[in-house]
PDB file of C-alpha atoms in Angstrom:
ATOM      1  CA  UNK A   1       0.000   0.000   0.000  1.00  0.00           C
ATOM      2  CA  UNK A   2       1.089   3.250  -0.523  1.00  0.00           C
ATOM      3  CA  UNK A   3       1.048   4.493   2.826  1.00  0.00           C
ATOM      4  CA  UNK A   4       1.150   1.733   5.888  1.00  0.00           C
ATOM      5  CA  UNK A   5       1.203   3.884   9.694  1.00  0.00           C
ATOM      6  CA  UNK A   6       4.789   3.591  11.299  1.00  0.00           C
ATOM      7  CA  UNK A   7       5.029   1.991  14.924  1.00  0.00           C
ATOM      8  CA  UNK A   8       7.097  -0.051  17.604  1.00  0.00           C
ATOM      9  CA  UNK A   9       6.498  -1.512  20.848  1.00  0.00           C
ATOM     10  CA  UNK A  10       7.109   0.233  24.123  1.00  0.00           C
ATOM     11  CA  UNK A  11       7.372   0.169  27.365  1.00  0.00           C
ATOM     12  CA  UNK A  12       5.016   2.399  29.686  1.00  0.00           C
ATOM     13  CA  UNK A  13       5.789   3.827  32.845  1.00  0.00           C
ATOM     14  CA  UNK A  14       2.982   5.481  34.677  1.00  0.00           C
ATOM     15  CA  UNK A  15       3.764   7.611  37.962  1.00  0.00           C
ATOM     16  CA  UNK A  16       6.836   5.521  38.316  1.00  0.00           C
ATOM     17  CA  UNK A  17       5.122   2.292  37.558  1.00  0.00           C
ATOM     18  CA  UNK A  18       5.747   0.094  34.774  1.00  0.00           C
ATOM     19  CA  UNK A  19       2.257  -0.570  33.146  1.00  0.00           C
ATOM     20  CA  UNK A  20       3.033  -2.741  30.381  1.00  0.00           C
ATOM     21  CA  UNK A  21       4.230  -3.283  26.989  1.00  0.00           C
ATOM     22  CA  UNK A  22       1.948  -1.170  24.223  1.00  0.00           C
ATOM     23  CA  UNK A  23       2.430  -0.155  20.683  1.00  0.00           C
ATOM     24  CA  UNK A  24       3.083   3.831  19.533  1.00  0.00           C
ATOM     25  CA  UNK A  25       2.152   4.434  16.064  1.00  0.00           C
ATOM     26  CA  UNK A  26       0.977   7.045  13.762  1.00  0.00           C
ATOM     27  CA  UNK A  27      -2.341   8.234  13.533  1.00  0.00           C
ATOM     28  CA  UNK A  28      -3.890   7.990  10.058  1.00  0.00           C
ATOM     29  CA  UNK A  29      -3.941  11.644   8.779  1.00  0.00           C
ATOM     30  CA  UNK A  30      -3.536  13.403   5.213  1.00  0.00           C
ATOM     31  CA  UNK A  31       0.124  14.929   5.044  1.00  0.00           C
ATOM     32  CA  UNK A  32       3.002  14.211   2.697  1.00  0.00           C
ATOM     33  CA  UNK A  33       4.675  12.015   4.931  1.00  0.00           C
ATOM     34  CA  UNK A  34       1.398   9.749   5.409  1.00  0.00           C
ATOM     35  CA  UNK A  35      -1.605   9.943   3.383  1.00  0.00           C
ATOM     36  CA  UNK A  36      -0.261  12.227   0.416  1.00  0.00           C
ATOM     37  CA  UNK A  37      -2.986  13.481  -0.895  1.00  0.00           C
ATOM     38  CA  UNK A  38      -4.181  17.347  -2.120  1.00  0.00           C
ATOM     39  CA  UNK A  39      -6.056  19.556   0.729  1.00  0.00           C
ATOM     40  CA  UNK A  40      -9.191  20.643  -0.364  1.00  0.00           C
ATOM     41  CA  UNK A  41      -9.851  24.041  -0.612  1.00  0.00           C
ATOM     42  CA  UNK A  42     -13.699  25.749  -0.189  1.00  0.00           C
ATOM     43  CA  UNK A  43     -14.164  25.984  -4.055  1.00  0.00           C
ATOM     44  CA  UNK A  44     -13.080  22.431  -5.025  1.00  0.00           C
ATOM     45  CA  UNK A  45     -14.392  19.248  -5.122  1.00  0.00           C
ATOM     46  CA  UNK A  46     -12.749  16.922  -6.691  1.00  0.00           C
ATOM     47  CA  UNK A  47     -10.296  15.994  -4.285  1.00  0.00           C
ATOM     48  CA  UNK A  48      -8.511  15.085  -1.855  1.00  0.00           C
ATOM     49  CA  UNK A  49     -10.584  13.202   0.823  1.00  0.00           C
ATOM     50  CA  UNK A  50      -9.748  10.997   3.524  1.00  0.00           C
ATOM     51  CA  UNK A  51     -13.178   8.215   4.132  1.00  0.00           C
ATOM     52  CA  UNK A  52     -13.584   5.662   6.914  1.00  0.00           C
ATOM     53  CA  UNK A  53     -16.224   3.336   6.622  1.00  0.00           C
ATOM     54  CA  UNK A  54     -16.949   2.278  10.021  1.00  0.00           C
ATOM     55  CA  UNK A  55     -20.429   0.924  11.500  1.00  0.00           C
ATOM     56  CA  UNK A  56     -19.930   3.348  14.304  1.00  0.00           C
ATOM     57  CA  UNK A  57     -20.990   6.365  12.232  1.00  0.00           C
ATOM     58  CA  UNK A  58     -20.206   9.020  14.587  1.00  0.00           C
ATOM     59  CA  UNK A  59     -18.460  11.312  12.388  1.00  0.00           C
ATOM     60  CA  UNK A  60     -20.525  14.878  12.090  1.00  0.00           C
ATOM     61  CA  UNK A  61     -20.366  14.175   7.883  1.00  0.00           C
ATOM     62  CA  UNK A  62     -21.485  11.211   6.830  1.00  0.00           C
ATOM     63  CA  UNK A  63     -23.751   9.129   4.476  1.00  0.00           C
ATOM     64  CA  UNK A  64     -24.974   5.498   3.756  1.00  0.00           C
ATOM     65  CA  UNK A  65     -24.699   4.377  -0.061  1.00  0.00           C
ATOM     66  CA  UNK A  66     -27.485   3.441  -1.819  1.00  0.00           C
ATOM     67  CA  UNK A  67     -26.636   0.055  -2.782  1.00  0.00           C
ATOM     68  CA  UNK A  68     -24.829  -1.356  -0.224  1.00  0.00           C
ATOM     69  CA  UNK A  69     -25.727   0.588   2.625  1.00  0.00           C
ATOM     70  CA  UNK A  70     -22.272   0.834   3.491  1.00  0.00           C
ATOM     71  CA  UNK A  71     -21.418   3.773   6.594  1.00  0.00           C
ATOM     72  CA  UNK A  72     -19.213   5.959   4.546  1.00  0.00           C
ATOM     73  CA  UNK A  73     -17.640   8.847   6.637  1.00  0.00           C
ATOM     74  CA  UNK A  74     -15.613  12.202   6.339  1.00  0.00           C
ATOM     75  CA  UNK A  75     -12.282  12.161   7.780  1.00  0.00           C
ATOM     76  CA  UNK A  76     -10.543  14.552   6.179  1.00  0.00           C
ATOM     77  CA  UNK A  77     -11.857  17.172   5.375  1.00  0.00           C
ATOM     78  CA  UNK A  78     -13.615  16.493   8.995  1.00  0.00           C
ATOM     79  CA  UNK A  79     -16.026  19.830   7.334  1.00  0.00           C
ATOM     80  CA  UNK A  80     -17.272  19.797   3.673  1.00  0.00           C
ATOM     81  CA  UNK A  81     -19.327  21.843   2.039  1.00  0.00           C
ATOM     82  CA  UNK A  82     -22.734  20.712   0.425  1.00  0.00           C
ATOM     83  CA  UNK A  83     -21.244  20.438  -3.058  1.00  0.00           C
ATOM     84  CA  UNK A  84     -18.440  18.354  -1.831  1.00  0.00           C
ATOM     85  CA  UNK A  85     -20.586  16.296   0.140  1.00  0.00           C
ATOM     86  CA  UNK A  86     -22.679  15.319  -3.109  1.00  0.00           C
ATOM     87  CA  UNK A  87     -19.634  15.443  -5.070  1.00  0.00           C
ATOM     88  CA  UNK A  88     -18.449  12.045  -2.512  1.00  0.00           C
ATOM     89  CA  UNK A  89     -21.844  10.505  -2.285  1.00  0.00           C
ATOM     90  CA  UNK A  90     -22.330  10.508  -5.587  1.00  0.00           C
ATOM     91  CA  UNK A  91     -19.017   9.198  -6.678  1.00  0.00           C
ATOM     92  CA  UNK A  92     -19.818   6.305  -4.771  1.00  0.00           C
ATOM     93  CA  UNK A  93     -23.271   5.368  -5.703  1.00  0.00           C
ATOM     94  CA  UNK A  94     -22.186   5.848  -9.414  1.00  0.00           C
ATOM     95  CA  UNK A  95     -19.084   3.390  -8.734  1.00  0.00           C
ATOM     96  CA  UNK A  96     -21.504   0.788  -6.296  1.00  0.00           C
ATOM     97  CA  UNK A  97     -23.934   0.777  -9.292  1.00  0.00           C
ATOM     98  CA  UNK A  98     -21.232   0.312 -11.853  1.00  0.00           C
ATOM     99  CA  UNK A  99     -20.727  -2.727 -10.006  1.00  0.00           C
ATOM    100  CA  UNK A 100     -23.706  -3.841  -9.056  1.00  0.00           C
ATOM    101  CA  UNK A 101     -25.386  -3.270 -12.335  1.00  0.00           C
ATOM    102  CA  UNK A 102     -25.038  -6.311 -14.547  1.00  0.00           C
ATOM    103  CA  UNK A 103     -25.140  -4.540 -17.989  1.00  0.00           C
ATOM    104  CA  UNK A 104     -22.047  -1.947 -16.319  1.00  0.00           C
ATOM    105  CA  UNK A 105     -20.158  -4.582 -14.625  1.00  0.00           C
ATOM    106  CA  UNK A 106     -20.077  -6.522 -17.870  1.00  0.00           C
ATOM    107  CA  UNK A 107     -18.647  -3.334 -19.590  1.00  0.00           C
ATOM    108  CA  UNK A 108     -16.508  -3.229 -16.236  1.00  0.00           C
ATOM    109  CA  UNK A 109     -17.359   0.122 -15.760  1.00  0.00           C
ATOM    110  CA  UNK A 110     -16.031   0.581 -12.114  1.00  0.00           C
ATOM    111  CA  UNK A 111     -12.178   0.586 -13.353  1.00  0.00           C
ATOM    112  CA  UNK A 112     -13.682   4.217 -14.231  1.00  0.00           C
ATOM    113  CA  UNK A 113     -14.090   4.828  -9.974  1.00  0.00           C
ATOM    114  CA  UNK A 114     -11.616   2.390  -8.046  1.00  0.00           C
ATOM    115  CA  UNK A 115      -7.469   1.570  -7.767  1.00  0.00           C
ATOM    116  CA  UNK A 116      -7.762  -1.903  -8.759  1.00  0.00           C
ATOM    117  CA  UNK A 117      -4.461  -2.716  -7.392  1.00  0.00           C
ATOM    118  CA  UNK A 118      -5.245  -0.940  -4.369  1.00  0.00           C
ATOM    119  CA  UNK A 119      -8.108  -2.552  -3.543  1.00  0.00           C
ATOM    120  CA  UNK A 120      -6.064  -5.642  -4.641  1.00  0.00           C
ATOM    121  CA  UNK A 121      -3.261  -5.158  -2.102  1.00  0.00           C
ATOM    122  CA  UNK A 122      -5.190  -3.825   0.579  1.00  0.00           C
ATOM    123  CA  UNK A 123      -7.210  -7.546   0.119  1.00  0.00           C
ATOM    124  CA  UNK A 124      -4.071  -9.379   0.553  1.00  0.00           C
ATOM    125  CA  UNK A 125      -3.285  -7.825   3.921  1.00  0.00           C
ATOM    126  CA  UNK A 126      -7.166  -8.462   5.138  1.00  0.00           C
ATOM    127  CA  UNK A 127      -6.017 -12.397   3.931  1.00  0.00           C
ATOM    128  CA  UNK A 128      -2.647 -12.635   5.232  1.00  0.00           C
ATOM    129  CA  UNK A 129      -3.446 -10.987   9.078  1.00  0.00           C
ATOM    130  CA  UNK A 130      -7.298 -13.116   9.179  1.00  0.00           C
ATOM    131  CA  UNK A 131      -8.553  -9.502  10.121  1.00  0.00           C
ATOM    132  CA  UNK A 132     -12.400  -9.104  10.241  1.00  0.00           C
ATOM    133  CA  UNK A 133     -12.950  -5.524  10.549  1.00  0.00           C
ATOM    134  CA  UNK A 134     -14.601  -5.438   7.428  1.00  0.00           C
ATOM    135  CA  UNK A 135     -17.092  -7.327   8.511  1.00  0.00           C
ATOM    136  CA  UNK A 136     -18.606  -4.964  10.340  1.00  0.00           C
ATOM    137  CA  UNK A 137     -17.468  -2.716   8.389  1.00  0.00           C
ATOM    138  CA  UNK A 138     -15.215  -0.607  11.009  1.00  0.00           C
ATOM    139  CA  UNK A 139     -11.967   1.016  10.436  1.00  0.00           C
ATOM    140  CA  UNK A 140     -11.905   0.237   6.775  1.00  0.00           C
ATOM    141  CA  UNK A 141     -10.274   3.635   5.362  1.00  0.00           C
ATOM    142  CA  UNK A 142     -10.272   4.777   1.457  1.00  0.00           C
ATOM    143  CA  UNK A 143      -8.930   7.975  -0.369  1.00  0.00           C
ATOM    144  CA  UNK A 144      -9.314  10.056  -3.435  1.00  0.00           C
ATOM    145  CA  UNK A 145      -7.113  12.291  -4.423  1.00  0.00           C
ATOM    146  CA  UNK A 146      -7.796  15.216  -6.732  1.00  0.00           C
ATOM    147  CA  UNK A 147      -8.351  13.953 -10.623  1.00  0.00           C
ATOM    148  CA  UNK A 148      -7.639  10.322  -8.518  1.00  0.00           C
ATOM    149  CA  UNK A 149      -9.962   7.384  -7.909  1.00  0.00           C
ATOM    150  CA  UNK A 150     -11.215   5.681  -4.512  1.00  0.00           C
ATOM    151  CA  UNK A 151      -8.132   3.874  -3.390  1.00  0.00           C
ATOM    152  CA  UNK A 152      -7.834   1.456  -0.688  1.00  0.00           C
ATOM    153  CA  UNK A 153      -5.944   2.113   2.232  1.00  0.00           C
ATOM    154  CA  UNK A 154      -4.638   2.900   4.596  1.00  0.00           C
ATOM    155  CA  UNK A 155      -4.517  -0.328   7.304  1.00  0.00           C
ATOM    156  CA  UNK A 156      -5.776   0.063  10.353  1.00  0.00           C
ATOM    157  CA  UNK A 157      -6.799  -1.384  13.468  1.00  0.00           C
ATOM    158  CA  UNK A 158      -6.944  -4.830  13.374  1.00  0.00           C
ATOM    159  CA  UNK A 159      -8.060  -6.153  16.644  1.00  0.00           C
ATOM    160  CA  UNK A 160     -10.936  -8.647  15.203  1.00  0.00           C
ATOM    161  CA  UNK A 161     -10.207 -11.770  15.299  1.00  0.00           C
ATOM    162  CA  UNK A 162      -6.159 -11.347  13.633  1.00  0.00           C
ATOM    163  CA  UNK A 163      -3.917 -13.864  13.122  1.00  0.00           C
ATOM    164  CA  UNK A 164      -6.248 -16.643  14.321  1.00  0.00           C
ATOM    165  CA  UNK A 165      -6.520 -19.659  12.273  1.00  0.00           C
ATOM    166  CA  UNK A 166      -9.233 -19.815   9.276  1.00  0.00           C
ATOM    167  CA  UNK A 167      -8.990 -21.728   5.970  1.00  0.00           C
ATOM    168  CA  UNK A 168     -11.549 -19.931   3.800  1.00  0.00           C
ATOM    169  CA  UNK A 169     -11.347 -16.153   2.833  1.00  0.00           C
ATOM    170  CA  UNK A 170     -12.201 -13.737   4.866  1.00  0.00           C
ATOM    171  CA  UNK A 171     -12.542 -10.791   3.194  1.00  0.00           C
ATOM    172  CA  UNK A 172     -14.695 -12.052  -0.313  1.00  0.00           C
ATOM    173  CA  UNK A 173     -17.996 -11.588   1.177  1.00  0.00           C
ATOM    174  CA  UNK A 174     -17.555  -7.605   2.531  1.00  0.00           C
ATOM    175  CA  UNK A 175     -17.374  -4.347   0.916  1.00  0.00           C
ATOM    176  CA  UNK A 176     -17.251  -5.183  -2.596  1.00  0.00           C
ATOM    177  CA  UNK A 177     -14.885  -8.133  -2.876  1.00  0.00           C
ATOM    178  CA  UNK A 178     -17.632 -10.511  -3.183  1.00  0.00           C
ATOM    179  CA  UNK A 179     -18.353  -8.557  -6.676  1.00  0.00           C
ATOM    180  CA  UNK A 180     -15.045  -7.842  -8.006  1.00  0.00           C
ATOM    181  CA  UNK A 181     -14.314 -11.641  -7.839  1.00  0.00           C
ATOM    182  CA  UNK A 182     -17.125 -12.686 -10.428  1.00  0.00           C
ATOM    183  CA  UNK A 183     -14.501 -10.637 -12.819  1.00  0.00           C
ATOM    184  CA  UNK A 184     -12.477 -12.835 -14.214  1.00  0.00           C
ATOM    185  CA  UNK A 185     -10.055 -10.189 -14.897  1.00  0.00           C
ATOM    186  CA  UNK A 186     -10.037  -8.955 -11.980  1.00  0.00           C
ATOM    187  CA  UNK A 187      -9.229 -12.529 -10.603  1.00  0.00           C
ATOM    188  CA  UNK A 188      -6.110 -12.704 -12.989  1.00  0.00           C
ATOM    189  CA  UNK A 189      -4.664  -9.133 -11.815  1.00  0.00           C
ATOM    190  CA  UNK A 190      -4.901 -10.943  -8.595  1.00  0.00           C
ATOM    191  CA  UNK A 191      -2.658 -13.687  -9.684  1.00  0.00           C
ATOM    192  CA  UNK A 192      -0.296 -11.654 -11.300  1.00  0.00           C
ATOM    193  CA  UNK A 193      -0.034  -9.103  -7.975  1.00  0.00           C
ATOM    194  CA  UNK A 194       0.169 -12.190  -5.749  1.00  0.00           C
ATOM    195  CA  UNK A 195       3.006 -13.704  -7.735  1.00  0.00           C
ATOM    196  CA  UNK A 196       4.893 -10.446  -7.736  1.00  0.00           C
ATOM    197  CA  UNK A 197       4.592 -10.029  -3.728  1.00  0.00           C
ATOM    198  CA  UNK A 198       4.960 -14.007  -3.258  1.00  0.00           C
ATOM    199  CA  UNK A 199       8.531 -13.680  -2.194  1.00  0.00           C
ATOM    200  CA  UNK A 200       8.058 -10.985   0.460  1.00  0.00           C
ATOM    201  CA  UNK A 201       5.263 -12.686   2.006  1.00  0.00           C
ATOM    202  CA  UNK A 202       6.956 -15.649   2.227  1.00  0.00           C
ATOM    203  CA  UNK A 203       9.303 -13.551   4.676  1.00  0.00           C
ATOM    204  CA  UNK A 204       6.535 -12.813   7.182  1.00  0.00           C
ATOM    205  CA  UNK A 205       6.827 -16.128   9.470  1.00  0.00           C
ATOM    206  CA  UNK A 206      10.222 -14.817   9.932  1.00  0.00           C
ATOM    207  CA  UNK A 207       9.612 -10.853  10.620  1.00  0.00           C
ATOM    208  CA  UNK A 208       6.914 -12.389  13.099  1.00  0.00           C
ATOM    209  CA  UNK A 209       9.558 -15.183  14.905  1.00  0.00           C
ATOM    210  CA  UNK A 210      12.360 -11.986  14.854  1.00  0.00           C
ATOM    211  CA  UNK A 211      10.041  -9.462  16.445  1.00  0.00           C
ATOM    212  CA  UNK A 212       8.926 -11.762  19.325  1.00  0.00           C
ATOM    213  CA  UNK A 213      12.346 -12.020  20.049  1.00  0.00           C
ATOM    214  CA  UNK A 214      12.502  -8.734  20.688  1.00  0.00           C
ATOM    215  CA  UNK A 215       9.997  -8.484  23.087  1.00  0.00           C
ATOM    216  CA  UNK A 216       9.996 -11.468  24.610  1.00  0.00           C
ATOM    217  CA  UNK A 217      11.112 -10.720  28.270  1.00  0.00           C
ATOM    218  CA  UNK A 218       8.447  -7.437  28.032  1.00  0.00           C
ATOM    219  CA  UNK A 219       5.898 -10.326  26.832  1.00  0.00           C
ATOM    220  CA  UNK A 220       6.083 -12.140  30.434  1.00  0.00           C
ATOM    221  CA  UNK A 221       5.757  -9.145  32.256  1.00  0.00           C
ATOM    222  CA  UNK A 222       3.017  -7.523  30.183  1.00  0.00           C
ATOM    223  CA  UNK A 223       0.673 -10.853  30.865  1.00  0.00           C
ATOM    224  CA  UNK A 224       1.752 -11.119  34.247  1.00  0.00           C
ATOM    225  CA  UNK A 225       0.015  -7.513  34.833  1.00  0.00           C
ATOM    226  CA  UNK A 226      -2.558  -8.134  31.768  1.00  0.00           C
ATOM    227  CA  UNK A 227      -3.413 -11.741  31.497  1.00  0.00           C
ATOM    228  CA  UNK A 228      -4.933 -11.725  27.476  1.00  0.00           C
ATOM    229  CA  UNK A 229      -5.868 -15.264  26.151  1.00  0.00           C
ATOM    230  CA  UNK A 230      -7.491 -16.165  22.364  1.00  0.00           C
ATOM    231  CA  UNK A 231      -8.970 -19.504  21.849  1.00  0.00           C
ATOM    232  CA  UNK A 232      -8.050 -20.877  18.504  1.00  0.00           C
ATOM    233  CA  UNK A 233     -11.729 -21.523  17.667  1.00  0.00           C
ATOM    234  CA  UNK A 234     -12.002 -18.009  17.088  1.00  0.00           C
ATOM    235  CA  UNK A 235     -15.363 -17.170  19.704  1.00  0.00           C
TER     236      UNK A 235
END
């Protein structure tokens, strides 16, 4: 993904007191170093805006699609105007029925309104982790930049369910993967994106193994004052 938040584990001390082990990362914000995308200005709409979709929907500007229902939200710009409000919702619906649509979806219409490879990668890391936020949906964040399309991205969260043991795919029947999959080209871009990452993956059981290394000793400590257990069934 373009833009992935930077973090690292830590130890706290509180008052004197060592609380535990935790992990300090970025927040997800527009800014060249993060998501590097255009401002919007008062007399623009095209771009750039920051979305979460999140089943929360607590965010002051906000809107449910038409097909879907899906909780789309404004996160940056946290204020829009009415024209750039419209300018969003409508973008969406228009890309939700080019999918949706069977006569546009033949024509594969929606490469006109999404990233493919975006939505691609961001897929493989839903896959790879066994997150479940999208479920819900919650914490699922998209972009568009200005003359751009939605894009997927950036990660965040992950605290449903990750990195416990499934053997089907997760992610297929949320958002609009369950769609994009009756493409068959979409479904060999997916191939070719997975054989080009293959190798890197492949070096995650290791990245995993060297960073609990790391923190091994702060592990102990952290569930002696935090006791956290996961059954494997996944309840």
């Amino acid at each position: 993904l373009a833009y992935t938040p930077r973090g690292r584990f830590v130890e706290v001390y509180l008052n004197g007191n060592h609380i535990g082990n935790y992990y300090l990362c970025e927040q997800i914000k527009v800014d060249d170093d993060r998501v590097n995308i255009d401002e919007l200005t008062n007399d623009e709409v095209d771009g750039g805006y920051l979305l979460e979709l999140d089943s929360y929907y607590d965010e002051d500007f906000k809107f449910t699609s038409d097909v879907r229902s899906l909780p789309y939200q404004f996160k940056d710009p946290d204020l829009v105007n009415a024209s750039q409000f419209e300018y969003i919702r409508n973008y969406v619906n228009n890309m939700e029925t080019s999918l949706y649509s069977s006569e546009r979806f033949a024509a594969r219409e929606y490469l006109q309104y999404i990233d493919v490879d975006s939505f691609i990668d961001w897929w493989f890391v839903q896959e790879l982790s066994g997150n479940e936020e999208s479920k819900h949906p919650k914490s699922v964040y998209m972009y568009k930049d200005k003359g751009g399309k939605l894009t997927m991205g950036p990660a965040w969260d992950y605290d449903w369910k990750t990195f416990r043991p499934h053997t089907e795919f997760k992610s297929n029947k949320h958002l609009y993967y369950d769609r994009l999959f009756q493409d068959p080209e979409f479904k060999a871009r997916v191939k070719e994106r997975w054989n080009l990452f293959r190798s890197a993956f492949q070096t995650i059981p290791d990245y995993i193994d060297a960073e609990a290394d790391t923190i091994r000793n702060s592990e102990v400590m952290n569930h002696a004052l935090w006791p956290i257990t996961q059954n494997t069934n996944g309840d």
